Amino acid sequence: MALDFTAIDFETANGFRGSPCSVGLSKVRGGVVVEEASWLMRPPENHDHFEYHNTRIHGIRAEDVVGLPRFGELFPEIGAFIGDDVLAAHNAAFDLGVIRSGLEVSGLAGPAYEYVCTVMLSRRCYSLVSNSLPYAAEEAGVPLVNHHDAAEDARACAGILVDIARRNDANSIAELYLSLGLSLPKQPAFDPTRGLSKATIAALAAKASASPAERTLERTLDGSGRTFSAWPEEGPNPLPNPAAEPGHPLFGQTVVFTGDLAMTRPEAKSRAADMGARPESRVTARTTVLVVGDGFVAGDLRAGRLTGKAKRVLELHAKGQQIEVVSEGEFLQMVGGN
């Protein structure tokens, strides 16, 4: 097997994807992990505050990275490890976005990368009620113990890609994509002096418009002060954006939301539609993705801590409908941050 690539996983300090605080990498040669690397780091200056939600997920705090190099200073080592490899990531739009936004706000240019998204491949090659990393890793025979440890997540991503290649009798990334009738996506090289990505522009605009009180709240909110109505207002169902990227994991999906989200239901629907999804208000035979709030994680599917909509999804999945449950955190990664 000539299956060569590097798997990558980032953890971020806050809702802006350009705030990396940890990275894990697994280099694969011939379908075997041969080298690994991981770093803690300070996020780029002015984007280095740690939000409660992120720290609760990965356990990294501001004091853990004091005095460490910032992402822009560390990227030459990260880039040297990757070399000319194809990058693999579980929800690659997020991890490639971390590289781009992190370098943009650091004032640095970035190289082009061909990449593989194992969420997209998992959807195509497995039949899981959730394609989140723990479920896909278990299916691939590389179960996670410490999810959101960047090194372990990168290793799991590598295992998923190797397993999918074997199931498709593919000896290389090129053979795998050919067998699936797909084209290998590529993030082009970029120079922030010639223009910024949409995610970076939006983050800079939000920071510039925030009042001092809002900035303080952003740094201190612990998640306990929010209130929600018992029945969130669904709002209208906007039409999918016809100019959305066809390779995005939400493109062409029919998405329903359930539970309390950190944003309003209409805003969530609008963000999904921007990525080419069709939002709807209830689970039907058309539904392909259910986004679950209330702090849902993949393990809740087995524990039974589910809303009525989620239970309906499990029923339909058991009957053969291709439908997927994702957490709000995974949805936020897909749409580019908080």
Short mmCIF file of C-alpha atoms in Angstrom, two decimals:
data_model
loop_
_atom_site.label_atom_id
_atom_site.label_comp_id
_atom_site.label_asym_id
_atom_site.label_seq_id
_atom_site.Cartn_x
_atom_site.Cartn_y
_atom_site.Cartn_z
CA MET A 1 0.00 0.00 0.00
CA ALA A 2 1.42 3.39 -1.07
CA LEU A 3 -1.00 5.28 1.15
CA ASP A 4 1.01 8.33 2.23
CA PHE A 5 -0.39 11.43 3.99
CA THR A 6 -0.30 13.45 7.21
CA ALA A 7 -3.33 13.62 9.51
CA ILE A 8 -3.81 16.81 11.51
CA ASP A 9 -6.06 18.00 14.33
CA PHE A 10 -6.27 21.43 15.99
CA GLU A 11 -7.86 22.57 19.23
CA THR A 12 -8.72 26.27 19.53
CA ALA A 13 -8.83 28.68 22.45
CA ASN A 14 -12.11 30.32 21.46
CA GLY A 15 -14.82 30.36 18.82
CA PHE A 16 -12.59 31.94 16.17
CA ARG A 17 -10.89 29.21 14.21
CA GLY A 18 -7.73 31.32 13.96
CA SER A 19 -7.02 30.75 17.68
CA PRO A 20 -5.12 27.43 17.72
CA CYS A 21 -3.74 26.38 21.10
CA SER A 22 -2.81 22.77 20.29
CA VAL A 23 -2.04 20.66 17.24
CA GLY A 24 -1.43 16.96 16.69
CA LEU A 25 0.02 15.36 13.55
CA SER A 26 0.41 11.74 12.42
CA LYS A 27 2.55 10.96 9.38
CA VAL A 28 1.49 7.84 7.44
CA ARG A 29 3.66 5.91 5.03
CA GLY A 30 2.38 2.80 3.29
CA GLY A 31 -0.78 2.85 5.41
CA VAL A 32 1.16 2.86 8.72
CA VAL A 33 1.74 5.71 11.18
CA VAL A 34 5.52 6.18 11.20
CA GLU A 35 5.95 9.50 13.01
CA GLU A 36 3.92 11.77 15.27
CA ALA A 37 4.28 15.30 16.62
CA SER A 38 2.21 17.59 18.81
CA TRP A 39 2.57 21.06 20.27
CA LEU A 40 0.84 23.35 22.71
CA MET A 41 1.06 27.00 21.63
CA ARG A 42 -0.17 30.48 22.30
CA PRO A 43 -2.80 31.57 19.79
CA PRO A 44 -2.06 34.64 17.65
CA GLU A 45 -1.90 37.96 19.48
CA ASN A 46 -5.29 39.62 20.09
CA HIS A 47 -7.01 36.26 19.52
CA ASP A 48 -5.54 34.44 22.50
CA HIS A 49 -8.34 34.56 25.08
CA PHE A 50 -9.62 31.19 26.27
CA GLU A 51 -13.39 30.73 26.37
CA TYR A 52 -15.08 28.48 28.88
CA HIS A 53 -16.77 26.36 26.23
CA ASN A 54 -13.48 25.52 24.50
CA THR A 55 -11.56 24.83 27.71
CA ARG A 56 -14.39 22.59 28.91
CA ILE A 57 -13.95 20.51 25.76
CA HIS A 58 -10.17 20.13 25.55
CA GLY A 59 -8.99 21.09 29.05
CA ILE A 60 -6.31 23.56 27.87
CA ARG A 61 -6.17 26.84 29.82
CA ALA A 62 -4.40 30.14 29.25
CA GLU A 63 -1.88 29.35 31.99
CA ASP A 64 -0.92 26.12 30.18
CA VAL A 65 0.52 28.04 27.23
CA VAL A 66 2.11 31.04 28.98
CA GLY A 67 5.54 31.69 27.50
CA LEU A 68 5.13 29.21 24.66
CA PRO A 69 5.67 30.25 21.02
CA ARG A 70 2.67 31.68 19.23
CA PHE A 71 1.13 29.82 16.31
CA GLY A 72 2.86 32.02 13.73
CA GLU A 73 6.25 31.37 15.33
CA LEU A 74 5.62 27.63 15.51
CA PHE A 75 4.15 27.15 12.04
CA PRO A 76 7.53 26.67 10.28
CA GLU A 77 7.99 23.49 12.38
CA ILE A 78 4.41 22.37 11.71
CA GLY A 79 4.80 23.06 8.00
CA ALA A 80 8.13 21.23 7.88
CA PHE A 81 6.52 18.15 9.45
CA ILE A 82 3.71 18.21 6.86
CA GLY A 83 6.05 18.82 3.93
CA ASP A 84 4.35 18.14 0.60
CA ASP A 85 1.92 15.59 2.04
CA VAL A 86 -1.81 15.50 1.46
CA LEU A 87 -3.44 16.60 4.72
CA ALA A 88 -6.20 14.50 6.28
CA ALA A 89 -8.54 15.90 8.93
CA HIS A 90 -11.90 15.00 10.43
CA ASN A 91 -13.93 18.00 9.24
CA ALA A 92 -11.09 19.34 7.12
CA ALA A 93 -12.85 22.64 6.44
CA PHE A 94 -12.23 23.50 10.09
CA ASP A 95 -8.59 22.40 10.38
CA LEU A 96 -7.56 23.92 7.06
CA GLY A 97 -9.42 27.04 8.16
CA VAL A 98 -7.39 27.10 11.38
CA ILE A 99 -4.19 27.17 9.35
CA ARG A 100 -5.46 29.90 7.06
CA SER A 101 -7.06 32.19 9.66
CA GLY A 102 -4.25 31.61 12.17
CA LEU A 103 -1.65 32.65 9.62
CA GLU A 104 -3.75 35.54 8.31
CA VAL A 105 -4.10 37.21 11.70
CA SER A 106 -0.39 36.54 12.26
CA GLY A 107 0.35 38.48 9.06
CA LEU A 108 1.87 35.42 7.38
CA ALA A 109 1.36 33.82 3.99
CA GLY A 110 0.43 30.16 3.75
CA PRO A 111 1.15 27.29 1.34
CA ALA A 112 -1.32 25.34 -0.76
CA TYR A 113 -2.49 21.97 0.55
CA GLU A 114 -4.36 19.10 -1.04
CA TYR A 115 -6.56 17.58 1.63
CA VAL A 116 -8.92 14.76 2.57
CA CYS A 117 -11.95 15.15 4.85
CA THR A 118 -12.63 11.94 6.75
CA VAL A 119 -16.10 13.19 7.78
CA MET A 120 -17.07 13.26 4.10
CA LEU A 121 -15.48 9.85 3.47
CA SER A 122 -17.12 8.39 6.58
CA ARG A 123 -20.52 9.50 5.34
CA ARG A 124 -19.84 7.84 2.01
CA CYS A 125 -18.28 4.61 3.21
CA TYR A 126 -19.80 3.88 6.63
CA SER A 127 -23.42 3.74 7.76
CA LEU A 128 -23.31 5.46 11.15
CA VAL A 129 -25.92 7.41 13.05
CA SER A 130 -23.14 9.90 13.87
CA ASN A 131 -19.97 10.46 11.87
CA SER A 132 -18.31 12.31 14.73
CA LEU A 133 -14.73 11.25 15.34
CA PRO A 134 -15.41 8.78 18.20
CA TYR A 135 -18.04 6.86 16.18
CA ALA A 136 -16.00 6.80 12.95
CA ALA A 137 -12.84 5.80 14.84
CA GLU A 138 -14.67 2.93 16.52
CA GLU A 139 -15.96 1.74 13.16
CA ALA A 140 -12.41 1.90 11.79
CA GLY A 141 -11.05 -0.17 14.67
CA VAL A 142 -9.09 2.68 16.26
CA PRO A 143 -11.33 3.71 19.19
CA LEU A 144 -10.60 6.99 20.95
CA VAL A 145 -9.78 7.15 24.65
CA ASN A 146 -9.01 10.86 25.05
CA HIS A 147 -11.16 12.65 22.48
CA HIS A 148 -10.00 16.28 21.95
CA ASP A 149 -6.41 15.43 22.72
CA ALA A 150 -5.02 16.73 19.42
CA ALA A 151 -2.40 13.99 19.04
CA GLU A 152 -4.89 11.20 19.67
CA ASP A 153 -7.51 12.76 17.40
CA ALA A 154 -4.97 13.04 14.57
CA ARG A 155 -4.01 9.39 15.05
CA ALA A 156 -7.68 8.36 14.95
CA CYS A 157 -8.22 10.38 11.77
CA ALA A 158 -5.27 8.58 10.19
CA GLY A 159 -6.74 5.22 11.17
CA ILE A 160 -10.11 6.10 9.64
CA LEU A 161 -8.55 7.05 6.31
CA VAL A 162 -6.42 3.89 6.22
CA ASP A 163 -9.49 1.75 6.99
CA ILE A 164 -11.61 3.43 4.30
CA ALA A 165 -8.83 2.96 1.73
CA ARG A 166 -8.60 -0.74 2.58
CA ARG A 167 -12.36 -1.21 2.34
CA ASN A 168 -12.21 0.30 -1.14
CA ASP A 169 -9.13 -1.70 -2.22
CA ALA A 170 -7.27 1.58 -2.79
CA ASN A 171 -3.49 1.66 -2.51
CA SER A 172 -3.18 5.44 -2.53
CA ILE A 173 -5.20 8.61 -1.94
CA ALA A 174 -5.47 9.07 -5.71
CA GLU A 175 -6.85 5.53 -6.15
CA LEU A 176 -9.34 6.04 -3.32
CA TYR A 177 -10.74 9.24 -4.78
CA LEU A 178 -10.86 7.73 -8.25
CA SER A 179 -12.79 4.72 -6.95
CA LEU A 180 -15.31 7.01 -5.24
CA GLY A 181 -15.67 9.31 -8.26
CA LEU A 182 -14.35 12.29 -6.31
CA SER A 183 -11.78 15.00 -7.00
CA LEU A 184 -9.15 15.67 -4.35
CA PRO A 185 -9.86 19.16 -2.92
CA LYS A 186 -7.14 21.78 -2.51
CA GLN A 187 -6.76 24.88 -0.38
CA PRO A 188 -4.78 27.36 -2.49
CA ALA A 189 -1.78 29.30 -1.27
CA PHE A 190 -2.66 32.70 0.19
CA ASP A 191 -1.09 36.01 1.18
CA PRO A 192 -2.99 38.13 3.75
CA THR A 193 -1.69 41.35 2.15
CA ARG A 194 -3.75 40.45 -0.92
CA GLY A 195 -7.01 39.62 0.83
CA LEU A 196 -8.40 37.71 3.80
CA SER A 197 -10.74 34.73 4.07
CA LYS A 198 -14.40 35.31 4.96
CA ALA A 199 -13.93 33.73 8.40
CA THR A 200 -11.06 36.06 9.27
CA ILE A 201 -12.87 39.14 7.97
CA ALA A 202 -15.95 38.25 10.04
CA ALA A 203 -13.90 37.67 13.19
CA LEU A 204 -12.00 40.94 12.82
CA ALA A 205 -15.24 42.84 12.19
CA ALA A 206 -16.91 41.29 15.25
CA LYS A 207 -13.93 42.14 17.46
CA ALA A 208 -13.81 45.71 16.16
CA SER A 209 -17.52 46.28 16.81
CA ALA A 210 -17.63 44.69 20.28
CA SER A 211 -17.99 47.06 23.23
CA PRO A 212 -15.54 46.83 26.17
CA ALA A 213 -18.30 45.17 28.22
CA GLU A 214 -18.88 42.58 25.49
CA ARG A 215 -15.17 41.85 25.30
CA THR A 216 -15.07 41.31 29.05
CA LEU A 217 -18.11 39.02 28.87
CA GLU A 218 -16.48 37.09 26.04
CA ARG A 219 -13.51 36.37 28.30
CA THR A 220 -15.46 35.42 31.42
CA LEU A 221 -18.76 33.82 30.41
CA ASP A 222 -18.92 30.39 32.02
CA GLY A 223 -22.04 29.15 30.30
CA SER A 224 -24.21 29.31 33.41
CA GLY A 225 -25.93 32.63 32.81
CA ARG A 226 -27.75 31.92 29.57
CA THR A 227 -31.50 31.44 29.46
CA PHE A 228 -33.52 29.81 26.73
CA SER A 229 -37.17 29.46 25.94
CA ALA A 230 -38.65 26.00 26.28
CA TRP A 231 -39.70 26.03 22.63
CA PRO A 232 -37.09 27.83 20.47
CA GLU A 233 -38.55 29.98 17.71
CA GLU A 234 -37.91 28.09 14.46
CA GLY A 235 -38.15 31.08 12.15
CA PRO A 236 -38.14 30.83 8.35
CA ASN A 237 -36.29 28.17 6.38
CA PRO A 238 -33.93 30.03 4.00
CA LEU A 239 -33.04 28.56 0.63
CA PRO A 240 -29.61 26.98 0.14
CA ASN A 241 -26.87 29.27 -1.13
CA PRO A 242 -26.39 28.26 -4.80
CA ALA A 243 -22.80 29.58 -4.72
CA ALA A 244 -21.76 27.45 -1.74
CA GLU A 245 -18.73 25.16 -1.97
CA PRO A 246 -19.91 21.71 -3.18
CA GLY A 247 -17.20 20.01 -1.12
CA HIS A 248 -18.47 21.42 2.18
CA PRO A 249 -19.87 18.77 4.58
CA LEU A 250 -23.23 20.59 4.80
CA PHE A 251 -23.65 21.16 1.06
CA GLY A 252 -26.75 19.42 -0.26
CA GLN A 253 -27.83 18.24 3.20
CA THR A 254 -31.30 18.72 4.69
CA VAL A 255 -30.68 19.97 8.23
CA VAL A 256 -32.97 20.07 11.27
CA PHE A 257 -32.08 21.59 14.67
CA THR A 258 -33.17 20.43 18.11
CA GLY A 259 -32.45 21.43 21.70
CA ASP A 260 -31.02 24.68 23.05
CA LEU A 261 -28.26 26.20 20.94
CA ALA A 262 -25.90 29.02 21.84
CA MET A 263 -27.37 30.94 18.88
CA THR A 264 -30.96 31.51 17.81
CA ARG A 265 -32.57 28.86 15.66
CA PRO A 266 -33.03 31.32 12.73
CA GLU A 267 -29.32 32.22 12.85
CA ALA A 268 -28.36 28.53 12.86
CA LYS A 269 -30.60 27.93 9.85
CA SER A 270 -29.11 30.92 8.04
CA ARG A 271 -25.57 29.67 8.63
CA ALA A 272 -26.46 26.21 7.38
CA ALA A 273 -28.12 27.64 4.26
CA ASP A 274 -25.01 29.75 3.58
CA MET A 275 -23.06 26.47 3.30
CA GLY A 276 -25.53 25.02 0.80
CA ALA A 277 -27.79 23.12 3.21
CA ARG A 278 -31.59 23.14 3.19
CA PRO A 279 -32.87 23.89 6.73
CA GLU A 280 -36.21 22.44 7.81
CA SER A 281 -38.19 22.56 11.05
CA ARG A 282 -39.02 18.91 11.66
CA VAL A 283 -37.56 15.49 11.02
CA THR A 284 -38.97 13.88 7.87
CA ALA A 285 -37.94 11.38 5.23
CA ARG A 286 -35.91 14.20 3.63
CA THR A 287 -33.77 14.85 6.73
CA THR A 288 -30.09 13.94 6.40
CA VAL A 289 -28.53 15.85 9.34
CA LEU A 290 -29.84 16.62 12.84
CA VAL A 291 -27.90 19.20 14.87
CA VAL A 292 -28.40 18.69 18.62
CA GLY A 293 -27.82 21.41 21.24
CA ASP A 294 -28.00 21.05 25.05
CA GLY A 295 -24.31 20.15 25.27
CA PHE A 296 -24.88 16.94 23.31
CA VAL A 297 -21.85 14.72 22.62
CA ALA A 298 -21.69 11.54 20.56
CA GLY A 299 -21.87 9.33 23.65
CA ASP A 300 -25.36 10.63 24.39
CA LEU A 301 -26.67 8.52 21.51
CA ARG A 302 -25.90 5.42 23.55
CA ALA A 303 -26.87 6.95 26.89
CA GLY A 304 -30.32 7.90 25.59
CA ARG A 305 -30.11 11.61 26.57
CA LEU A 306 -31.97 12.71 23.46
CA THR A 307 -34.76 15.02 22.38
CA GLY A 308 -37.88 13.81 20.63
CA LYS A 309 -36.42 14.79 17.26
CA ALA A 310 -33.23 12.85 17.98
CA LYS A 311 -35.22 9.75 18.95
CA ARG A 312 -37.14 10.06 15.69
CA VAL A 313 -33.81 10.20 13.83
CA LEU A 314 -32.66 6.98 15.49
CA GLU A 315 -35.91 5.30 14.44
CA LEU A 316 -35.49 6.41 10.83
CA HIS A 317 -31.82 5.43 10.79
CA ALA A 318 -32.75 1.95 12.03
CA LYS A 319 -35.13 1.70 9.05
CA GLY A 320 -32.30 2.48 6.63
CA GLN A 321 -32.61 6.24 6.16
CA GLN A 322 -29.18 7.86 5.72
CA ILE A 323 -29.34 10.42 8.50
CA GLU A 324 -26.65 11.76 10.80
CA VAL A 325 -26.62 13.31 14.27
CA VAL A 326 -24.02 16.02 14.98
CA SER A 327 -23.33 18.14 18.04
CA GLU A 328 -23.59 21.91 18.11
CA GLY A 329 -19.82 22.06 18.48
CA GLU A 330 -19.32 20.07 15.28
CA PHE A 331 -21.85 22.28 13.52
CA LEU A 332 -19.97 25.40 14.65
CA GLN A 333 -16.76 23.97 13.23
CA MET A 334 -18.52 23.36 9.93
CA VAL A 335 -19.83 26.92 9.68
CA GLY A 336 -16.64 28.61 10.82
CA GLY A 337 -16.79 29.45 14.53
CA ASN A 338 -19.07 31.05 17.10
#
